Coordinates of C-alpha atoms in Angstrom, one line a residue:
X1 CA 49.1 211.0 105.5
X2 CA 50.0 209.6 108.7
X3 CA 51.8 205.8 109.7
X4 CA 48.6 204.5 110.5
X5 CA 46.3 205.9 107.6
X6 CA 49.4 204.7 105.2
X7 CA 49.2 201.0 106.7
X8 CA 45.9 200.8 106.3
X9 CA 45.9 202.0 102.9
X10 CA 48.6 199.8 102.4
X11 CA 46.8 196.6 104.2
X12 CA 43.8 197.2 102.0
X13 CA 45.8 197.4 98.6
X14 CA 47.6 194.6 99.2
X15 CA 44.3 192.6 100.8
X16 CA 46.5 191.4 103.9
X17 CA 44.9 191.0 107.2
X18 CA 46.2 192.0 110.7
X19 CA 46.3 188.4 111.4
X20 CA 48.7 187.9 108.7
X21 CA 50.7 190.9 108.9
X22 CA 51.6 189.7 112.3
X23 CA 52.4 186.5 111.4
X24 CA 54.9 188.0 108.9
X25 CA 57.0 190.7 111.4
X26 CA 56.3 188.7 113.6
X27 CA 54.4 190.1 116.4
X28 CA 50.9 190.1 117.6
X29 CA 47.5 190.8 116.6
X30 CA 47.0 193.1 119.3
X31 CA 50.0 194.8 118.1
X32 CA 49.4 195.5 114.9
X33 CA 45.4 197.0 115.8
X34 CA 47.3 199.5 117.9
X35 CA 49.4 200.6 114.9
X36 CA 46.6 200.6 112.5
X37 CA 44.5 202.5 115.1
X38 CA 47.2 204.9 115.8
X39 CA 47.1 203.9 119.3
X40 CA 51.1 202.9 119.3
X41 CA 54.0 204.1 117.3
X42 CA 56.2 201.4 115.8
X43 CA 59.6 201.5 116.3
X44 CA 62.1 202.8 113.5
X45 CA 63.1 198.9 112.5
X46 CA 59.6 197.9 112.7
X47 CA 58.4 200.2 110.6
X48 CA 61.4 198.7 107.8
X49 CA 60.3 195.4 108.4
X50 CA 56.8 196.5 108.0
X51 CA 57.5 198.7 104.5
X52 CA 59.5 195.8 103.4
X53 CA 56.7 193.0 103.8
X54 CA 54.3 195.5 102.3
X55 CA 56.7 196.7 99.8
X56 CA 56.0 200.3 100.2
X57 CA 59.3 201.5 99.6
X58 CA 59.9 203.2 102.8
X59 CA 56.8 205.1 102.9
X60 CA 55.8 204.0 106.0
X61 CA 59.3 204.4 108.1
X62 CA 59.3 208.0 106.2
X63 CA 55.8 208.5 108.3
X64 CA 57.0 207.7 111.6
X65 CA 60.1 209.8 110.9
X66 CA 57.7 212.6 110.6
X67 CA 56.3 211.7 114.3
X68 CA 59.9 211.0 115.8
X69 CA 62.0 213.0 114.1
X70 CA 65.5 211.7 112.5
X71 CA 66.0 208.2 113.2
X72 CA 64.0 208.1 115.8
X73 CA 63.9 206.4 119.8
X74 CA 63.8 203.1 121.5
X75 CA 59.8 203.2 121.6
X76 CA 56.8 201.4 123.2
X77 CA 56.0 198.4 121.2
X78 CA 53.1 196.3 123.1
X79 CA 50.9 197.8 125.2
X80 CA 51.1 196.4 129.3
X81 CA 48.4 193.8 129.5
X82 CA 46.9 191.5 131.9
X83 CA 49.0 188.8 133.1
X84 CA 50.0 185.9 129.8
X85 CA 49.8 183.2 132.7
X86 CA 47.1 183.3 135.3
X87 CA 49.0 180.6 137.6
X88 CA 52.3 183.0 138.5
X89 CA 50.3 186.5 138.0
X90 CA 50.7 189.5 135.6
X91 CA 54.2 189.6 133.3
X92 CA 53.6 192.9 131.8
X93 CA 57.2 193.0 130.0
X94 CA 56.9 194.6 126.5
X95 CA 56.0 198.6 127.2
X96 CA 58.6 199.4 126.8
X97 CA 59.1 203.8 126.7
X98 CA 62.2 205.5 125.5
X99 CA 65.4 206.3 127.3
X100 CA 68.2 208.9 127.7
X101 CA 71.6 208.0 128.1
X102 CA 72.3 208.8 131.8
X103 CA 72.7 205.7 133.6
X104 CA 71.2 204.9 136.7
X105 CA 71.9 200.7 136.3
X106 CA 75.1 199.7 136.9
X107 CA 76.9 196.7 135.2
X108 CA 76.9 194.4 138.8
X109 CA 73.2 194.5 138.4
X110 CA 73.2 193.3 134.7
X111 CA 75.7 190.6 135.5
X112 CA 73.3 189.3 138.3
X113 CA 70.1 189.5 135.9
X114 CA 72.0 188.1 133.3
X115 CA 73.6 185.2 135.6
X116 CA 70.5 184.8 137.0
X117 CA 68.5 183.8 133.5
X118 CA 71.4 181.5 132.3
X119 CA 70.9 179.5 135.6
X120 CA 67.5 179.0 135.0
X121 CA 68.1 178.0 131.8
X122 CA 70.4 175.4 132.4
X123 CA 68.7 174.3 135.1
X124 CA 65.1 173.2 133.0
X125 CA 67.2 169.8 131.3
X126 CA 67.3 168.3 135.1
X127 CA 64.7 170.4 137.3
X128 CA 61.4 170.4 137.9
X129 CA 59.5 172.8 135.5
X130 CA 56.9 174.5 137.4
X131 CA 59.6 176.0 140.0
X132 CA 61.7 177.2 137.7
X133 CA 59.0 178.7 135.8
X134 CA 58.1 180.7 138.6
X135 CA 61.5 181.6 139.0
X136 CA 61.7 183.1 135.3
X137 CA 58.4 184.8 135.2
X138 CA 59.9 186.9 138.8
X139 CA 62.9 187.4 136.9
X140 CA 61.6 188.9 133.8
X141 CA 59.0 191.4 136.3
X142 CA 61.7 192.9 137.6
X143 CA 64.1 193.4 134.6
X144 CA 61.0 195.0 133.3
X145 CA 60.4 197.0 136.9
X146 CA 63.9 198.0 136.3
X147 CA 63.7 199.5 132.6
X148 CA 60.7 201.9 133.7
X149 CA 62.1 202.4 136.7
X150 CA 64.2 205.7 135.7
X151 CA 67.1 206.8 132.5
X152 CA 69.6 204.2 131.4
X153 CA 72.4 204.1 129.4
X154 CA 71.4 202.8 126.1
X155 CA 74.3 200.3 126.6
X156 CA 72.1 199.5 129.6
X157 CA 68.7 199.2 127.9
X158 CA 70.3 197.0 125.3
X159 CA 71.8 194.5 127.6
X160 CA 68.7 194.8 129.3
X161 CA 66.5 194.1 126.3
X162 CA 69.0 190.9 125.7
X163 CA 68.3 189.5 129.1
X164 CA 64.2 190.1 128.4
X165 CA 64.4 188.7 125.3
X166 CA 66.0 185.2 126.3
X167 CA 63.6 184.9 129.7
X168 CA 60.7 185.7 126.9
X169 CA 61.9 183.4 124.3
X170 CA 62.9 180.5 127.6
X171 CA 59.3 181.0 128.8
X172 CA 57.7 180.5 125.2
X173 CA 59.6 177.1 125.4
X174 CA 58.1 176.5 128.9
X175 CA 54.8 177.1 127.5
X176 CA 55.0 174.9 124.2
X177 CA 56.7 172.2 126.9
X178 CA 53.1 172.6 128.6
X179 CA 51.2 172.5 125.5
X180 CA 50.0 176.1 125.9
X181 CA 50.4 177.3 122.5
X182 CA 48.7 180.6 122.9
X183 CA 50.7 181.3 125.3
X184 CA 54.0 180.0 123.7
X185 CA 53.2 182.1 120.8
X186 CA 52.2 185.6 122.9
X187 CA 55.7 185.0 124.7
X188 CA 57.6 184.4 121.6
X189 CA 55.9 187.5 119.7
X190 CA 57.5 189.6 122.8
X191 CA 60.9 187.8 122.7
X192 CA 61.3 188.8 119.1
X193 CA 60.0 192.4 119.8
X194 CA 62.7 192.8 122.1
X195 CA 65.8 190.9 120.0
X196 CA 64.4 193.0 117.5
X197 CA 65.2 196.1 119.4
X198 CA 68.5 195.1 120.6
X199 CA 69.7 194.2 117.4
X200 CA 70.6 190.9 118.8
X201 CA 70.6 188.3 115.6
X202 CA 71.9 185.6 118.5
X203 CA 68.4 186.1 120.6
X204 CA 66.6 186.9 117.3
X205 CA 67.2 183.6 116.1
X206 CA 66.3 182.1 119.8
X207 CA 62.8 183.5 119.5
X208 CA 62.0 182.6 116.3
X209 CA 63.2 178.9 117.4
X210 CA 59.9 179.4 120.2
X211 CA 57.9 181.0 117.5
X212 CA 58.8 177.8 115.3
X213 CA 58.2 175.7 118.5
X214 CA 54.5 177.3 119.1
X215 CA 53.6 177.1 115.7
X216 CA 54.5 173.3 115.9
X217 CA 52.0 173.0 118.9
X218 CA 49.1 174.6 116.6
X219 CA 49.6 172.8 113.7
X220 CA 50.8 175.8 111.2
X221 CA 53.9 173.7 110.0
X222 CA 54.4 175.6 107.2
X223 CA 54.9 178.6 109.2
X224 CA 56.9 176.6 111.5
X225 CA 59.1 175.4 109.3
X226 CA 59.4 179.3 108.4
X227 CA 60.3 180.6 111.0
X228 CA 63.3 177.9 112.0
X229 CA 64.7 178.9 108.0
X230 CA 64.3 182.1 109.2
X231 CA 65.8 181.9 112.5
X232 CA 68.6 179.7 110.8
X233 CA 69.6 183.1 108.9
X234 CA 70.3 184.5 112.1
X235 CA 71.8 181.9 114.0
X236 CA 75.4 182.4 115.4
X237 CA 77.7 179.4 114.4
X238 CA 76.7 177.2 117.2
X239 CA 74.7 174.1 117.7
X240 CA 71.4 176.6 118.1
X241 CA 71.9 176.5 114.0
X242 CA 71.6 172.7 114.1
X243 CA 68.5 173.2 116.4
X244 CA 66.9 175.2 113.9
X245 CA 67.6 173.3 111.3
X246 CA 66.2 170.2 113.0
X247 CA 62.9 172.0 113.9
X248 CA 62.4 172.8 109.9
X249 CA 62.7 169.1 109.6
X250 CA 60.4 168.4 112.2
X251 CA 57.6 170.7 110.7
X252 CA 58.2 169.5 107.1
X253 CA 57.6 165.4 108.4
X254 CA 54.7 167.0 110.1
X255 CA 53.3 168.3 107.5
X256 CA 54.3 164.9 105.4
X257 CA 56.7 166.3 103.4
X258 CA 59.6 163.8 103.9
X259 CA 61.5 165.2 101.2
X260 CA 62.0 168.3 101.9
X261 CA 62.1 167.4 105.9
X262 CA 65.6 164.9 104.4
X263 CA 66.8 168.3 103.3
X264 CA 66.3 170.1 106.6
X265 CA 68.2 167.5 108.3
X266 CA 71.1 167.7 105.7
X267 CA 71.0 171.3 106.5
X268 CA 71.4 170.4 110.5
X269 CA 74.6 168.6 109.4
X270 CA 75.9 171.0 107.7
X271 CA 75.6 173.4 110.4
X272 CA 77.1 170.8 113.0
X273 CA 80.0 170.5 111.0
X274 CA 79.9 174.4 110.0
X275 CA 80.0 175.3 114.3
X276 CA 83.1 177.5 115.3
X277 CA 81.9 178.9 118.2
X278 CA 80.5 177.2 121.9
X279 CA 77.2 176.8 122.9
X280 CA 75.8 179.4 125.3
X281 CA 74.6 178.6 128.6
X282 CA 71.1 177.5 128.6
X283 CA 70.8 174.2 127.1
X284 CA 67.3 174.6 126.0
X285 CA 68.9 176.3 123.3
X286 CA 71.7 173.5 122.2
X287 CA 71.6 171.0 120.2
X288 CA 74.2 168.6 121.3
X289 CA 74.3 165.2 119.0
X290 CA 71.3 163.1 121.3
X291 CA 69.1 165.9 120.5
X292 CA 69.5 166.2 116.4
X293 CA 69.1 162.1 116.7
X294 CA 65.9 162.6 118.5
X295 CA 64.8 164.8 115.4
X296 CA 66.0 162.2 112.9
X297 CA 64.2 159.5 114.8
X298 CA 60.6 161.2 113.9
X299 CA 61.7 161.8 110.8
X300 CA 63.0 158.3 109.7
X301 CA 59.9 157.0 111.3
X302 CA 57.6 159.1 109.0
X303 CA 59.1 157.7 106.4
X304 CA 58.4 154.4 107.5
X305 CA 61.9 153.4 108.4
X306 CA 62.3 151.2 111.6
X307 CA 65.4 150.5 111.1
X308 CA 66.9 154.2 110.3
X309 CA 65.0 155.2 113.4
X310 CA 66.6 152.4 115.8
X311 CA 69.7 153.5 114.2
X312 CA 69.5 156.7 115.3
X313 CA 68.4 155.7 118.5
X314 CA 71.8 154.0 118.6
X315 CA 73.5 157.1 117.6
X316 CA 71.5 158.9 120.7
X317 CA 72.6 156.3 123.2
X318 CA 76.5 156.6 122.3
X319 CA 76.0 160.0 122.5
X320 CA 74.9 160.1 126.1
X321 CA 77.6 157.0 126.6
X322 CA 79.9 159.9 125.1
X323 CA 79.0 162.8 127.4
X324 CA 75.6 164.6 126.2
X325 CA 73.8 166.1 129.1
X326 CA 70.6 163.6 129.9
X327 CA 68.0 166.5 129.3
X328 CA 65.0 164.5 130.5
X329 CA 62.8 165.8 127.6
X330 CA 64.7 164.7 125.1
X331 CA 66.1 161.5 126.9
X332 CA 62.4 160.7 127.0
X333 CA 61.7 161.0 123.5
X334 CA 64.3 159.2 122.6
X335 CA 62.9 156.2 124.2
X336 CA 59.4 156.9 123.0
X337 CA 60.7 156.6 120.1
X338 CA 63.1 153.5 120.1
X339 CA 59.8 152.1 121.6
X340 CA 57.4 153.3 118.3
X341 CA 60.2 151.5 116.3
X342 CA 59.8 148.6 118.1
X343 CA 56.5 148.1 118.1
X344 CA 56.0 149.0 114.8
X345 CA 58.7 145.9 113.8
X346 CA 56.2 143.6 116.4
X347 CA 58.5 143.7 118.9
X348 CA 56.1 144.2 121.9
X349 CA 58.6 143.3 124.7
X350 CA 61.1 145.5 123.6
X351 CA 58.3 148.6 123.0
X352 CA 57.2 148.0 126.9
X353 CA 61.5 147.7 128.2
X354 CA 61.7 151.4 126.1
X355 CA 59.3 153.0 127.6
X356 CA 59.6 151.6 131.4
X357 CA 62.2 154.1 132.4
X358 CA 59.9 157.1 130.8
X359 CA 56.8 155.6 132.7
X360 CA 58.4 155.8 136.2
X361 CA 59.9 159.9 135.5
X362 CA 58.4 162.0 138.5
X363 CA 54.8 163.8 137.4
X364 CA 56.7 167.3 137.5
X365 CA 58.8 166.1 134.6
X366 CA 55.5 165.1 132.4
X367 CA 55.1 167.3 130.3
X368 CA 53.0 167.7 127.0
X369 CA 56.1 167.1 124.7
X370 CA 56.7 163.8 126.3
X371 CA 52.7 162.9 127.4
X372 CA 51.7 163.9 123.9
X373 CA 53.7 161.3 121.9
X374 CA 52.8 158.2 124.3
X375 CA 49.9 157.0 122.1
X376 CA 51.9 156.6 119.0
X377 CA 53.0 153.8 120.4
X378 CA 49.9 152.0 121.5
X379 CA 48.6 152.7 117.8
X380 CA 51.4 151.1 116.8
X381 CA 51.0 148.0 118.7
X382 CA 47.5 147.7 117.4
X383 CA 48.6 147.9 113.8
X384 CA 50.4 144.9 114.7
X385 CA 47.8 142.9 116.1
X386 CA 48.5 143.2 119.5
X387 CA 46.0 144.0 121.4
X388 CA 46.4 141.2 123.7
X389 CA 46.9 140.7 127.9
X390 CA 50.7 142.5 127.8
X391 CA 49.6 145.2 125.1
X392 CA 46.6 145.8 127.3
X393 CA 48.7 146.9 130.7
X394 CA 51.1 148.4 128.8
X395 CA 48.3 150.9 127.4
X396 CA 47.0 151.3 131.1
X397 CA 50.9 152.3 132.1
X398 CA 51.0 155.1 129.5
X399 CA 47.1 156.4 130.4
X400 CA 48.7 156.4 134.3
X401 CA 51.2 158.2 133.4
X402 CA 49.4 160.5 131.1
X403 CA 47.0 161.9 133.8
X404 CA 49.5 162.4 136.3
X405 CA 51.5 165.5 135.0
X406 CA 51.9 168.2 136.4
X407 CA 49.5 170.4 135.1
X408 CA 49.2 173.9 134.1
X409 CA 47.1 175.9 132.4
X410 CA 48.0 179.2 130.7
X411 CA 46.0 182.4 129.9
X412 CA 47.1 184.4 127.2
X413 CA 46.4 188.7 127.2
X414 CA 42.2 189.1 127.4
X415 CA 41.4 185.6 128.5
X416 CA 41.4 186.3 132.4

């Protein structure tokens, strides 16, 4: 029996779906109807991470050793598709074929791609979004260009799959930023394909941070809170641990489960005080001290605690006083929610003085992570009874500012 009459065999006995079994590698949908269909080989450590979620024992990586033979090749995962975002054109970055070992890339041309990607990277906490989106998507066509383009050293494709990987999983965060879950999540699915590949647990655990991050977006906080536990297994000893840690919390007080969102954060402390090793550039993917506050914050406000969350707005605020790097998406959340706090303690005045700096950020910087939480604090004024003149322009401010972003609107594979 073949890989793909064995998986679905195996899919049937076990009564999993597609949907699911994507879910679980994870990859997508798409993907795994091309395996079942026998229009795709996996690769070798698919086919393992397939076997073991389906417990079959190695039957199904024994199938595709058949096909490849020994331990097989670097192989085509995703099939090319139309473009993921209609705005910037096709990225068509995941199929992928096999290589030889003869090089025709040399390490200058790595550096630059890999240069390249951490500036972007580290240039999203201050820039513009839209630009620099632009900038990645161009980036990731032609590492991709340049992996079909002709025999590499395996070395090569590695690196090369690493640089992919972290435009992929930087893109996914773009995308979630946007509010473009589908997206996020089709950009994720390929950053973990190609972590997966390289055997990179550093980049694995960076897309399944995006995977968490999309999954937030749609409202699956169990499987967001998932995939940070699983991301936080192979985190390097950095602050990206914290990060993960802190996105479990934020999809357990999601989902309303303050306690086990209290343990998530103990865990993000834990790692903090566990980190041996610096962050790497990109600070999309830190989580200096400001940032794990800003989680706390929502936390300690879904348990109802003002005054835990204006203490760890404090805790923010000397951080920044300390040195943090201003990100403006988290800078802005921050406020948002010193301001929720204060409104939900009747403190009107000092709601609107939160948010006045947030309301006057340029409409480049508005993005769904920031627009999206605005209303929370309105609500909260209301609860308190006021709804009158100030409470009234203040609501006006945020509906301004809401409807001025910068806009963007993603198409995932199929939907052009």
């Amino acid at each position: 029996m073949g890989f793909p009459e064995r998986l679905r065999a195996l899919l049937a006995e076990h009564g999993v779906s597609q949907r699911a079994l994507a879910r679980k590698v994870p990859c997508s949908t798409a993907q795994v109807s091309l395996l079942v269909n026998g229009k795709r080989q996996p690769s070798p450590r698919m086919a393992k991470r397939i076997d073991d979620i389906l417990g079959a024992g190695g039957e199904l990586t024994a199938c595709l050793q058949d096909v490849l033979g020994g331990d097989g090749v670097l192989a085509a995962l995703v099939p090319a598709g139309p473009g993921m975002l209609g705005a910037f054109g096709p990225v068509d970055a995941t199929d992928l074929g096999a290589w030889a070992e003869r090089a025709s890339t040399g390490d200058g041309t790595i550096g630059y791609l890999a240069a390249a990607s951490r500036r972007l990277t580290d240039d999203y906490s201050t820039g513009s979004p839209l630009p620099i989106l632009a900038e990645a998507m161009s980036l990731q066509r032609r590492v991709a260009q340049i992996l079909r383009s002709g025999h590499h050293r395996l070395g090569h494709v590695r690196d090369l799959y690493v640089i992919s990987a972290e435009l992929l999983a930087f893109m996914s965060s773009i995308a979630s930023d946007f509010g473009q879950s589908a997206a996020a999540e089709a950009y994720g699915h390929a950053a973990w394909t190609m972590a997966d590949e390289a055997a990179a647990d550093g980049v694995r655990a960076l897309a399944l941070s995006s995977l968490a991050k999309a999954a937030q977006w749609e409202r699956r906080y169990q499987e967001a809170a998932d995939y940070a536990r699983r991301g936080l297994r192979h985190s390097p000893a950095t602050s990206m641990a914290v990060l993960l840690a802190c996105q479990e919390a934020h999809a357990w007080q999601a989902a309303g489960n303050v306690s086990r969102a209290w343990e998530a954060l103990r865990r993000a402390q834990v790692a903090r005080d566990g980190i041996t090793e610096p962050d790497e550039a990109g600070a999309y993917r830190a989580c200096p001290r400001a940032r794990q506050a800003n989680y706390a914050i929502v936390v300690h406000l879904r348990a109802g605690d003002v005054a835990g969350a204006l203490g760890q707005v404090a805790a923010a605020d000397a951080a920044y006083a300390d040195g943090d790097q201003r990100a403006y998406g988290t800078w802005a959340q921050v406020r948002i929610g010193a301001a929720i706090a204060r409104a939900r303690s009747g403190d009107a005045g000092g709601a609107a003085h939160e948010l006045t700096p947030v309301l006057r950020m340029p409409a480049g910087q508005r993005v769904a992570t920031i627009t999206s939480r605005l209303p929370a604090v309105t609500a909260a004024l209301a609860a308190q009874g006021h709804t009158g003149h100030d409470a009234a322009v203040l609501a006006e401010r945020i509906a301004s500012f809401r409807s001025a972003g910068p806009g963007l609107t993603m198409s995932t594979p199929g939907q052009e």
